[in-house]
PDB file of C-alpha atoms in Angstrom:
ATOM      1  CA  MET A 282     119.439 109.369 155.490  1.00 51.00           C
ATOM      2  CA  ILE A 283     119.630 112.461 157.743  1.00 58.00           C
ATOM      3  CA  GLY A 284     117.347 115.363 158.572  1.00 52.00           C
ATOM      4  CA  ASN A 285     113.786 115.220 157.714  1.00 55.00           C
ATOM      5  CA  SER A 286     112.364 111.720 157.330  1.00 52.00           C
ATOM      6  CA  LEU A 287     109.950 112.888 154.733  1.00 62.00           C
ATOM      7  CA  LEU A 288     112.929 113.443 152.277  1.00 74.00           C
ATOM      8  CA  ASN A 289     113.862 110.935 149.725  1.00 76.00           C
ATOM      9  CA  SER A 290     116.325 110.776 146.878  1.00 70.00           C
ATOM     10  CA  SER A 291     114.032 112.588 144.435  1.00 70.00           C
ATOM     11  CA  ASN A 292     113.212 115.663 146.592  1.00 78.00           C
ATOM     12  CA  GLY A 293     116.258 115.867 148.836  1.00 90.00           C
ATOM     13  CA  ILE A 294     119.874 116.973 148.231  1.00 98.00           C
ATOM     14  CA  SER A 295     123.127 114.952 148.268  1.00 98.00           C
ATOM     15  CA  CYS A 296     125.884 117.035 150.001  1.00 98.00           C
ATOM     16  CA  ILE A 297     129.334 116.206 148.785  1.00 98.00           C
ATOM     17  CA  ILE A 298     132.392 117.437 150.553  1.00 98.00           C
ATOM     18  CA  CYS A 299     135.943 116.702 149.337  1.00 98.00           C
ATOM     19  CA  ALA A 300     138.529 116.764 152.059  1.00 97.00           C
ATOM     20  CA  CYS A 301     142.361 116.359 152.308  1.00 95.00           C
ATOM     21  CA  ASN A 302     144.011 116.807 155.670  1.00 95.00           C
ATOM     22  CA  GLU A 303     141.108 118.858 156.959  1.00 96.00           C
ATOM     23  CA  ALA A 304     140.872 117.249 160.442  1.00 97.00           C
ATOM     24  CA  PRO A 305     141.141 120.547 162.225  1.00 95.00           C
ATOM     25  CA  ARG A 306     138.348 122.173 160.257  1.00 96.00           C
ATOM     26  CA  ILE A 307     135.765 119.644 158.843  1.00 98.00           C
ATOM     27  CA  ALA A 308     133.945 119.020 162.059  1.00 98.00           C
ATOM     28  CA  ALA A 309     132.565 122.537 162.111  1.00 97.00           C
ATOM     29  CA  VAL A 310     131.074 121.985 158.661  1.00 98.00           C
ATOM     30  CA  LEU A 311     129.773 118.526 159.494  1.00 98.00           C
ATOM     31  CA  GLU A 312     128.079 119.772 162.656  1.00 98.00           C
ATOM     32  CA  VAL A 313     125.881 121.913 160.406  1.00 98.00           C
ATOM     33  CA  VAL A 314     125.211 119.706 157.434  1.00 98.00           C
ATOM     34  CA  SER A 315     124.730 116.465 159.271  1.00 97.00           C
ATOM     35  CA  MET A 316     121.688 117.887 161.010  1.00 95.00           C
ATOM     36  CA  HIS A 317     120.179 120.070 158.190  1.00 97.00           C
ATOM     37  CA  PRO A 318     116.582 119.045 157.275  1.00 96.00           C
ATOM     38  CA  LEU A 319     117.014 119.741 153.599  1.00 96.00           C
ATOM     39  CA  LEU A 320     119.918 117.296 153.058  1.00 97.00           C
ATOM     40  CA  TYR A 321     119.080 113.680 152.333  1.00 97.00           C
ATOM     41  CA  GLU A 322     122.728 112.560 152.696  1.00 98.00           C
ATOM     42  CA  VAL A 323     126.132 113.888 153.251  1.00 98.00           C
ATOM     43  CA  ILE A 324     129.159 112.252 151.563  1.00 98.00           C
ATOM     44  CA  VAL A 325     132.680 113.066 152.502  1.00 98.00           C
ATOM     45  CA  VAL A 326     135.308 112.000 149.952  1.00 98.00           C
ATOM     46  CA  ASN A 327     138.501 111.651 151.968  1.00 98.00           C
ATOM     47  CA  ASP A 328     141.119 112.365 149.274  1.00 97.00           C
ATOM     48  CA  GLY A 329     144.162 110.503 150.575  1.00 97.00           C
ATOM     49  CA  SER A 330     144.444 112.422 153.840  1.00 97.00           C
ATOM     50  CA  THR A 331     147.496 111.677 156.009  1.00 96.00           C
ATOM     51  CA  ASP A 332     146.067 113.246 159.131  1.00 96.00           C
ATOM     52  CA  ASN A 333     143.011 111.962 161.147  1.00 97.00           C
ATOM     53  CA  THR A 334     140.301 113.452 158.838  1.00 98.00           C
ATOM     54  CA  SER A 335     138.660 110.035 158.521  1.00 97.00           C
ATOM     55  CA  GLU A 336     138.480 109.730 162.246  1.00 98.00           C
ATOM     56  CA  VAL A 337     136.794 113.056 162.677  1.00 98.00           C
ATOM     57  CA  VAL A 338     134.340 112.268 159.958  1.00 98.00           C
ATOM     58  CA  ARG A 339     133.371 109.006 161.642  1.00 97.00           C
ATOM     59  CA  GLN A 340     132.327 110.988 164.741  1.00 98.00           C
ATOM     60  CA  PHE A 341     129.268 111.748 162.569  1.00 98.00           C
ATOM     61  CA  PRO A 342     127.378 108.492 162.153  1.00 97.00           C
ATOM     62  CA  SER A 343     124.962 109.800 159.586  1.00 97.00           C
ATOM     63  CA  VAL A 344     127.770 110.959 157.268  1.00 98.00           C
ATOM     64  CA  ARG A 345     129.043 108.547 154.604  1.00 98.00           C
ATOM     65  CA  ILE A 346     132.704 108.524 154.069  1.00 98.00           C
ATOM     66  CA  ILE A 347     134.553 107.359 150.961  1.00 98.00           C
ATOM     67  CA  SER A 348     138.290 107.135 151.471  1.00 97.00           C
ATOM     68  CA  LEU A 349     140.667 107.228 148.510  1.00 97.00           C
ATOM     69  CA  PRO A 350     144.040 105.464 149.166  1.00 96.00           C
ATOM     70  CA  VAL A 351     146.063 108.290 147.607  1.00 96.00           C
ATOM     71  CA  ASN A 352     145.400 111.913 146.940  1.00 95.00           C
ATOM     72  CA  GLN A 353     143.893 112.472 143.495  1.00 95.00           C
ATOM     73  CA  GLY A 354     143.001 116.104 143.629  1.00 93.00           C
ATOM     74  CA  LYS A 355     139.617 117.811 144.045  1.00 95.00           C
ATOM     75  CA  SER A 356     138.430 117.197 140.524  1.00 94.00           C
ATOM     76  CA  ALA A 357     138.839 113.402 140.692  1.00 96.00           C
ATOM     77  CA  ALA A 358     137.527 113.261 144.316  1.00 97.00           C
ATOM     78  CA  MET A 359     134.481 115.219 143.301  1.00 97.00           C
ATOM     79  CA  ALA A 360     133.759 112.781 140.443  1.00 98.00           C
ATOM     80  CA  VAL A 361     133.740 109.992 143.022  1.00 98.00           C
ATOM     81  CA  GLY A 362     131.219 111.878 145.148  1.00 98.00           C
ATOM     82  CA  ILE A 363     129.042 112.721 142.169  1.00 98.00           C
ATOM     83  CA  ALA A 364     128.922 109.018 141.156  1.00 98.00           C
ATOM     84  CA  ALA A 365     128.007 107.858 144.716  1.00 98.00           C
ATOM     85  CA  ALA A 366     125.274 110.505 145.266  1.00 98.00           C
ATOM     86  CA  LYS A 367     121.683 109.216 145.308  1.00 97.00           C
ATOM     87  CA  CYS A 368     119.708 112.604 144.893  1.00 97.00           C
ATOM     88  CA  GLU A 369     118.894 114.596 141.796  1.00 96.00           C
ATOM     89  CA  LEU A 370     120.308 117.752 143.378  1.00 98.00           C
ATOM     90  CA  LEU A 371     123.888 118.064 144.598  1.00 98.00           C
ATOM     91  CA  MET A 372     125.243 120.555 147.188  1.00 98.00           C
ATOM     92  CA  LEU A 373     129.017 120.865 146.795  1.00 98.00           C
ATOM     93  CA  LEU A 374     130.867 122.323 149.878  1.00 98.00           C
ATOM     94  CA  ASP A 375     134.407 122.929 150.819  1.00 96.00           C
ATOM     95  CA  ALA A 376     135.596 121.317 154.065  1.00 96.00           C
ATOM     96  CA  ASP A 377     137.294 124.371 155.457  1.00 95.00           C
ATOM     97  CA  LEU A 378     134.504 126.792 155.922  1.00 97.00           C
ATOM     98  CA  LYS A 379     134.317 128.920 159.038  1.00 96.00           C
ATOM     99  CA  GLY A 380     131.191 130.519 160.392  1.00 97.00           C
ATOM    100  CA  LEU A 381     128.847 128.175 158.497  1.00 98.00           C
ATOM    101  CA  ALA A 382     125.373 127.931 159.998  1.00 98.00           C
ATOM    102  CA  SER A 383     122.113 126.161 159.091  1.00 98.00           C
ATOM    103  CA  LYS A 384     120.768 129.463 157.465  1.00 97.00           C
ATOM    104  CA  HIS A 385     123.597 129.419 154.926  1.00 98.00           C
ATOM    105  CA  ILE A 386     122.794 125.883 153.715  1.00 98.00           C
ATOM    106  CA  THR A 387     119.130 126.861 153.384  1.00 98.00           C
ATOM    107  CA  ALA A 388     120.011 129.949 151.501  1.00 97.00           C
ATOM    108  CA  LEU A 389     122.196 127.978 149.106  1.00 98.00           C
ATOM    109  CA  ALA A 390     119.500 125.273 148.547  1.00 98.00           C
ATOM    110  CA  GLU A 391     116.361 127.483 148.336  1.00 96.00           C
ATOM    111  CA  PRO A 392     116.662 128.998 144.880  1.00 97.00           C
ATOM    112  CA  VAL A 393     117.094 125.647 143.207  1.00 97.00           C
ATOM    113  CA  LEU A 394     114.617 123.852 145.311  1.00 96.00           C
ATOM    114  CA  ARG A 395     112.053 126.612 144.589  1.00 94.00           C
ATOM    115  CA  GLY A 396     112.805 126.356 140.840  1.00 96.00           C
ATOM    116  CA  ARG A 397     113.894 130.003 140.810  1.00 97.00           C
ATOM    117  CA  ALA A 398     117.334 129.109 139.497  1.00 98.00           C
ATOM    118  CA  ASP A 399     119.171 126.144 138.020  1.00 98.00           C
ATOM    119  CA  VAL A 400     122.308 126.722 140.043  1.00 98.00           C
ATOM    120  CA  THR A 401     123.244 128.473 143.282  1.00 98.00           C
ATOM    121  CA  ILE A 402     126.825 129.736 143.936  1.00 98.00           C
ATOM    122  CA  SER A 403     128.036 131.153 147.267  1.00 97.00           C
ATOM    123  CA  LEU A 404     129.680 134.531 147.710  1.00 97.00           C
ATOM    124  CA  ARG A 405     131.714 134.396 150.977  1.00 95.00           C
ATOM    125  CA  LYS A 406     132.762 137.103 153.232  1.00 94.00           C
ATOM    126  CA  ASN A 407     136.502 136.553 152.246  1.00 91.00           C
ATOM    127  CA  SER A 408     135.881 136.007 148.567  1.00 92.00           C
ATOM    128  CA  LEU A 409     138.334 138.086 146.677  1.00 88.00           C
ATOM    129  CA  LEU A 410     137.437 141.835 146.574  1.00 91.00           C
ATOM    130  CA  ILE A 411     136.845 141.861 142.842  1.00 91.00           C
ATOM    131  CA  PHE A 412     134.352 138.962 143.230  1.00 90.00           C
ATOM    132  CA  ARG A 413     132.524 140.872 146.004  1.00 94.00           C
ATOM    133  CA  LEU A 414     132.406 143.915 143.869  1.00 94.00           C
ATOM    134  CA  ILE A 415     130.874 142.227 140.836  1.00 94.00           C
ATOM    135  CA  GLY A 416     128.691 140.044 143.065  1.00 96.00           C
ATOM    136  CA  LEU A 417     129.884 136.654 141.760  1.00 95.00           C
ATOM    137  CA  ASP A 418     132.768 134.319 142.841  1.00 94.00           C
ATOM    138  CA  PHE A 419     133.379 132.220 139.730  1.00 93.00           C
ATOM    139  CA  VAL A 420     135.638 129.804 141.594  1.00 92.00           C
ATOM    140  CA  SER A 421     133.453 129.345 144.616  1.00 95.00           C
ATOM    141  CA  GLY A 422     133.363 125.725 145.853  1.00 94.00           C
ATOM    142  CA  GLU A 423     129.886 126.020 147.449  1.00 98.00           C
ATOM    143  CA  ARG A 424     127.177 125.317 144.922  1.00 98.00           C
ATOM    144  CA  VAL A 425     123.952 123.554 144.364  1.00 98.00           C
ATOM    145  CA  ILE A 426     123.517 122.062 140.912  1.00 98.00           C
ATOM    146  CA  HIS A 427     121.506 119.261 139.272  1.00 97.00           C
ATOM    147  CA  LYS A 428     123.412 115.901 139.233  1.00 98.00           C
ATOM    148  CA  ASP A 429     122.594 115.190 135.538  1.00 97.00           C
ATOM    149  CA  ILE A 430     124.481 118.221 134.382  1.00 97.00           C
ATOM    150  CA  LEU A 431     127.707 116.826 135.889  1.00 97.00           C
ATOM    151  CA  ASN A 432     126.917 113.221 135.524  1.00 96.00           C
ATOM    152  CA  LYS A 433     126.906 113.357 131.742  1.00 96.00           C
ATOM    153  CA  VAL A 434     130.446 114.750 131.781  1.00 97.00           C
ATOM    154  CA  ILE A 435     131.830 112.730 134.642  1.00 97.00           C
ATOM    155  CA  THR A 436     134.506 111.097 132.576  1.00 96.00           C
ATOM    156  CA  GLN A 437     135.846 114.552 131.631  1.00 96.00           C
ATOM    157  CA  ILE A 438     135.750 115.588 135.217  1.00 96.00           C
ATOM    158  CA  ARG A 439     137.933 112.697 136.220  1.00 95.00           C
ATOM    159  CA  LEU A 440     140.552 113.838 133.770  1.00 93.00           C
ATOM    160  CA  LEU A 441     140.597 117.467 134.811  1.00 92.00           C
ATOM    161  CA  PRO A 442     143.647 119.132 136.538  1.00 86.00           C
ATOM    162  CA  ARG A 443     143.510 118.701 140.323  1.00 83.00           C
ATOM    163  CA  PHE A 444     141.652 122.022 140.907  1.00 82.00           C
ATOM    164  CA  GLY A 445     139.866 122.644 137.749  1.00 85.00           C
ATOM    165  CA  ILE A 446     136.369 121.485 138.607  1.00 92.00           C
ATOM    166  CA  GLU A 447     134.807 124.904 139.314  1.00 93.00           C
ATOM    167  CA  VAL A 448     135.830 126.499 136.057  1.00 91.00           C
ATOM    168  CA  PHE A 449     134.794 123.328 134.237  1.00 93.00           C
ATOM    169  CA  MET A 450     131.418 123.466 135.873  1.00 96.00           C
ATOM    170  CA  ASN A 451     131.192 127.144 134.782  1.00 95.00           C
ATOM    171  CA  ARG A 452     131.567 125.989 131.198  1.00 94.00           C
ATOM    172  CA  GLN A 453     128.652 123.576 131.466  1.00 96.00           C
ATOM    173  CA  ILE A 454     126.522 126.270 133.080  1.00 97.00           C
ATOM    174  CA  VAL A 455     127.276 128.732 130.272  1.00 96.00           C
ATOM    175  CA  GLU A 456     126.840 126.295 127.426  1.00 96.00           C
ATOM    176  CA  SER A 457     123.514 125.130 128.851  1.00 96.00           C
ATOM    177  CA  ARG A 458     122.436 128.789 129.619  1.00 97.00           C
ATOM    178  CA  LEU A 459     121.507 127.852 133.183  1.00 98.00           C
ATOM    179  CA  SER A 460     120.185 130.631 135.484  1.00 98.00           C
ATOM    180  CA  ILE A 461     122.324 131.365 138.528  1.00 98.00           C
ATOM    181  CA  SER A 462     121.394 132.626 142.000  1.00 98.00           C
ATOM    182  CA  VAL A 463     124.161 133.973 144.296  1.00 98.00           C
ATOM    183  CA  ALA A 464     123.926 133.156 148.021  1.00 97.00           C
ATOM    184  CA  ARG A 465     125.676 136.021 149.805  1.00 97.00           C
ATOM    185  CA  TRP A 466     127.324 134.452 152.827  1.00 97.00           C
ATOM    186  CA  THR A 467     128.378 137.658 154.560  1.00 95.00           C
ATOM    187  CA  ASP A 468     129.574 135.932 157.720  1.00 95.00           C
ATOM    188  CA  VAL A 469     131.155 132.774 156.265  1.00 97.00           C
ATOM    189  CA  THR A 470     134.954 132.639 155.389  1.00 96.00           C
ATOM    190  CA  GLN A 471     137.182 129.903 153.876  1.00 90.00           C
ATOM    191  CA  SER A 472     140.524 129.034 155.344  1.00 77.00           C
ATOM    192  CA  ARG A 473     143.270 130.229 153.060  1.00 58.00           C
ATOM    193  CA  LYS A 474     146.094 127.822 152.156  1.00 51.00           C
ATOM    194  CA  THR A 475     148.529 130.171 153.965  1.00 50.00           C
ATOM    195  CA  GLU A 476     146.597 129.545 157.094  1.00 60.00           C
ATOM    196  CA  LYS A 477     146.784 125.746 156.656  1.00 62.00           C
ATOM    197  CA  LEU A 478     150.310 125.279 155.299  1.00 53.00           C
ATOM    198  CA  GLY A 479     152.200 128.362 156.407  1.00 57.00           C
ATOM    199  CA  TYR A 480     152.976 131.402 154.275  1.00 52.00           C
ATOM    200  CA  CYS A 481     155.616 129.912 151.779  1.00 58.00           C
ATOM    201  CA  LYS A 482     153.865 126.626 151.248  1.00 57.00           C
ATOM    202  CA  GLY A 483     150.507 128.251 151.110  1.00 47.00           C
ATOM    203  CA  ILE A 484     151.583 130.713 148.356  1.00 58.00           C
ATOM    204  CA  ILE A 485     152.957 127.846 146.324  1.00 56.00           C
ATOM    205  CA  ALA A 486     149.797 125.875 146.665  1.00 56.00           C
ATOM    206  CA  GLU A 487     147.758 129.000 145.710  1.00 62.00           C
ATOM    207  CA  TRP A 488     149.843 129.322 142.541  1.00 47.00           C
ATOM    208  CA  ARG A 489     149.512 125.613 141.620  1.00 67.00           C
ATOM    209  CA  MET A 490     145.727 126.012 141.959  1.00 61.00           C
ATOM    210  CA  THR A 491     145.850 129.067 139.781  1.00 58.00           C
ATOM    211  CA  LEU A 492     147.890 127.142 137.162  1.00 61.00           C
ATOM    212  CA  ASP A 493     145.288 124.319 137.182  1.00 57.00           C
ATOM    213  CA  LEU A 494     142.547 126.892 136.459  1.00 54.00           C
ATOM    214  CA  LEU A 495     144.588 128.124 133.530  1.00 59.00           C
ATOM    215  CA  ARG A 496     145.064 124.590 132.143  1.00 64.00           C
ATOM    216  CA  VAL A 497     141.316 124.391 131.841  1.00 62.00           C
ATOM    217  CA  TYR A 498     140.709 127.918 130.533  1.00 58.00           C
ATOM    218  CA  TYR A 499     143.053 130.651 129.189  1.00 48.00           C
ATOM    219  CA  PRO A 500     143.009 134.047 131.005  1.00 65.00           C
ATOM    220  CA  ILE A 501     141.071 135.914 128.359  1.00 67.00           C
ATOM    221  CA  ALA A 502     138.534 132.942 128.364  1.00 74.00           C
ATOM    222  CA  LEU A 503     138.188 133.184 132.052  1.00 76.00           C
ATOM    223  CA  ILE A 504     137.188 136.822 131.775  1.00 84.00           C
ATOM    224  CA  SER A 505     134.758 136.051 129.070  1.00 88.00           C
ATOM    225  CA  GLN A 506     133.322 133.131 131.098  1.00 90.00           C
ATOM    226  CA  THR A 507     132.807 135.424 134.143  1.00 91.00           C
ATOM    227  CA  ILE A 508     130.978 137.917 131.907  1.00 94.00           C
ATOM    228  CA  ASP A 509     128.754 135.097 130.639  1.00 95.00           C
ATOM    229  CA  LEU A 510     128.086 133.884 134.176  1.00 96.00           C
ATOM    230  CA  LEU A 511     127.048 137.374 135.327  1.00 96.00           C
ATOM    231  CA  ALA A 512     124.579 137.575 132.401  1.00 97.00           C
ATOM    232  CA  LEU A 513     122.898 134.403 133.746  1.00 97.00           C
ATOM    233  CA  ARG A 514     122.607 135.687 137.284  1.00 97.00           C
ATOM    234  CA  ILE A 515     119.076 136.278 138.542  1.00 95.00           C
ATOM    235  CA  GLN A 516     117.944 138.860 141.141  1.00 81.00           C
ATOM    236  CA  PRO A 517     118.013 137.666 144.827  1.00 74.00           C
ATOM    237  CA  SER A 518     114.807 136.316 146.233  1.00 57.00           C
ATOM    238  CA  PRO A 519     113.245 137.391 149.598  1.00 53.00           C
ATOM    239  CA  LYS A 520     114.221 135.369 152.598  1.00 55.00           C
ATOM    240  CA  ILE A 521     112.228 132.147 152.885  1.00 48.00           C
ATOM    241  CA  ALA A 522     111.903 129.966 155.995  1.00 45.00           C
ATOM    242  CA  TYR A 523     112.465 126.209 155.866  1.00 45.00           C
ATOM    243  CA  THR A 524     108.776 125.735 156.712  1.00 45.00           C
ATOM    244  CA  ASP A 525     107.872 127.446 153.495  1.00 50.00           C
ATOM    245  CA  LEU A 526     110.141 125.117 151.542  1.00 58.00           C
ATOM    246  CA  LYS A 527     108.435 122.026 152.947  1.00 52.00           C
ATOM    247  CA  SER A 528     105.170 123.032 151.331  1.00 44.00           C
ATOM    248  CA  THR A 529     106.622 123.152 147.794  1.00 44.00           C
TER     249      THR A 529
END
């Protein structure tokens, strides 16, 4: 357990981070989440990394690491993290965020902890322009969601394409009519695949990820899904300090 000793598995949050070859980037994320008072536990699913990702994670004693022997893709790795999580609330984060601070974790957690929303989704500084214009990034990897929503479909998650988890999650949100709060992270960015892999390999990786999304949902259905998600979005709440959250 990390953070506030008053937290337990029923009132805290399990933070799940899936990582593959993120050794140069994951420490910046773990420095924030490993000390955050609203997180009961942090779980890193090391998805068959061939670099020293696991060694970097082990520099944070409070962080639990689950290492998969071979790379299985984000969807399968996320299923492993969901199954291992102890809390009723899950915070899902990407391992390659830049500019992340404690306030961003609080902003992501607050609407669900307060009961104002069923789900929170981040909107990063470098989300695609169209997402920033409409105020919702439907493929954002940073979310807070109730574990039971995903746990009941965990078998399906394991069988998803490698990068189909966010679109699949959206389907569960729409079908259950769950209210959505958007956490606007105006000073947080995500490392693009072209930054990690170089231009050519990065473009190929981006296209493969897009094809995975289309294997879960057809293009027209993705547009319809986004419209449905926007209809479930609630108005942003005023800024609330962590001390206020402790009293709820």
